[in-house]
Amino acid sequence: MAYSITVERDFVRAELVGRETVEETKEFLRAVARLSPTHLSFLIRIAASKSMFRLEQPGLIESFREVACSPSHKVALLADTMDLRVSHEYLELIARQHALNVRSFRSAEEALEWLRQAPPLDVDPQRKKTKDQRPREHVQRRRHAARH
C-alpha cells in the first residue's frame, strides 16, 4: 500500500494505491483526517486496490466520519475500476445513512465541480425543521376539522 496527500488551492487530493485490507484503508483515512480541521473538501482516489463491500467492518465508517466531520465537509470518491466504483457507490449510501457528505464520481472533473459548489444557503437545521413542520401541521388541522 502507498498513498499521497496533497493540499491543492481549494481542496485536498488524496490517493491510495494497492490497498489490501480495511486496516490499510483506516490508516489512510486517519492521515487524510489530520487535514479536516483546516480543509473542507477532499478528493480521494483509490487505485489498484481490492473492492470493499463489507463496510460495516468495525471503525470504517468512523474513519470516514473523521474526514467528513461536519456537514460542511465534502468527500468525493474516485475509483480506477468498475468494482471499486460500485464499492464506492455502496459506501456513499452507507455514508448518507450516517449523515456524512460523501459522494462517488466517475470522473475527476465531476468530482471537482461538486467540491467547488458553495453549500446550500439553508444549512440551519432549526430553520429547515420549522419549514418542514408547517405543512404537516396544516394537514393535521385539516384532518381534525374533517372529522367533526
XYZ file of C-alpha atoms in Angstrom:
148
model
C 0.000 0.000 0.000
C 1.123 3.523 -0.771
C -0.638 6.846 -0.506
C -0.086 10.505 -1.191
C -1.849 13.557 0.197
C -1.502 16.942 -1.482
C -3.086 20.221 -0.425
C -4.357 21.986 -3.532
C -5.667 25.548 -3.674
C -9.273 24.713 -2.694
C -9.275 21.005 -1.786
C -7.142 18.145 -0.527
C -6.184 15.490 -3.066
C -5.503 12.068 -1.540
C -4.628 8.898 -3.444
C -4.417 5.360 -2.111
C -2.807 2.652 -4.249
C -2.569 -1.068 -3.597
C -4.857 -1.264 -0.596
C -5.496 -4.830 0.544
C -7.234 -4.537 3.926
C -9.705 -2.454 5.887
C -6.905 -1.600 8.326
C -4.893 -0.050 5.488
C -7.939 1.998 4.496
C -8.397 3.228 8.056
C -4.701 4.162 8.302
C -5.021 6.170 5.082
C -8.221 7.896 6.241
C -6.621 8.828 9.584
C -3.809 10.525 7.662
C -6.338 12.404 5.487
C -8.410 13.347 8.552
C -5.459 15.257 10.016
C -6.331 17.962 7.477
C -10.054 18.129 8.358
C -9.674 20.941 10.895
C -8.263 23.245 8.201
C -9.857 21.971 4.954
C -13.447 21.230 3.925
C -13.117 19.483 0.544
C -11.405 16.169 -0.163
C -10.877 14.318 -3.424
C -9.988 10.710 -2.599
C -8.876 8.429 -5.413
C -8.361 4.729 -4.804
C -6.479 2.724 -7.418
C -5.155 -0.803 -7.918
C -6.922 -1.908 -4.749
C -9.347 -4.576 -3.645
C -13.015 -3.611 -3.599
C -14.689 -3.420 -0.209
C -18.319 -4.403 0.177
C -18.274 -5.112 3.909
C -18.386 -1.522 5.051
C -19.809 -2.411 8.423
C -16.304 -3.509 9.447
C -15.517 -2.002 12.858
C -14.245 1.534 12.598
C -14.523 2.064 8.844
C -17.448 4.499 8.862
C -15.929 6.196 11.907
C -12.757 6.730 9.862
C -14.815 8.472 7.161
C -16.532 10.491 9.899
C -13.098 11.810 10.947
C -12.618 13.216 7.431
C -16.209 14.415 6.857
C -16.595 15.627 10.432
C -19.205 18.341 9.760
C -21.988 18.942 7.214
C -19.682 21.489 5.534
C -17.060 18.835 4.783
C -17.267 17.136 1.381
C -15.570 13.911 0.348
C -15.538 12.978 -3.336
C -14.529 9.408 -4.170
C -12.913 8.229 -7.408
C -12.007 4.693 -8.437
C -9.964 3.208 -11.256
C -12.092 0.090 -11.818
C -15.785 -0.719 -12.109
C -15.657 -2.959 -8.996
C -14.174 -0.151 -6.915
C -16.715 2.304 -8.312
C -19.582 0.036 -7.252
C -17.956 -0.319 -3.841
C -17.763 3.490 -3.583
C -21.417 3.842 -4.554
C -22.303 1.477 -1.725
C -20.072 3.474 0.616
C -21.889 6.655 -0.459
C -25.214 5.062 0.507
C -23.933 3.966 3.929
C -22.288 7.358 4.500
C -25.576 9.164 3.813
C -27.284 6.969 6.397
C -24.683 8.306 8.831
C -25.246 11.930 7.694
C -21.825 12.157 6.029
C -21.320 14.251 2.901
C -19.590 11.571 0.784
C -20.229 11.052 -2.949
C -18.848 8.747 -5.592
C -17.954 10.090 -9.046
C -16.982 8.642 -12.418
C -14.598 11.468 -13.317
C -12.317 13.908 -11.549
C -13.985 16.794 -13.402
C -17.422 15.932 -11.965
C -15.944 15.464 -8.502
C -14.120 18.796 -8.576
C -17.231 20.596 -9.821
C -19.179 19.211 -6.839
C -16.390 20.046 -4.385
C -16.257 23.638 -5.607
C -20.012 24.228 -5.312
C -20.994 26.514 -2.474
C -23.011 24.872 0.295
C -26.790 25.465 0.187
C -27.872 28.722 1.781
C -30.372 26.956 4.049
C -27.963 24.968 6.196
C -29.587 25.949 9.503
C -31.192 22.681 10.682
C -33.603 24.510 13.022
C -34.895 26.669 10.173
C -35.333 23.604 7.942
C -37.148 21.761 10.711
C -39.564 24.657 11.212
C -40.135 24.975 7.470
C -40.745 21.216 7.120
C -43.163 21.129 10.052
C -45.506 23.855 8.791
C -47.176 21.819 6.031
C -47.591 18.826 8.340
C -49.337 20.921 10.987
C -51.669 22.324 8.344
C -52.546 18.832 7.122
C -53.146 17.656 10.677
C -55.531 20.540 11.362
C -57.433 19.873 8.170
C -57.836 16.198 9.052
C -59.052 17.138 12.510
C -61.628 19.568 11.080
C -62.903 16.942 8.643
C -63.731 14.549 11.464
C -66.233 16.911 13.087
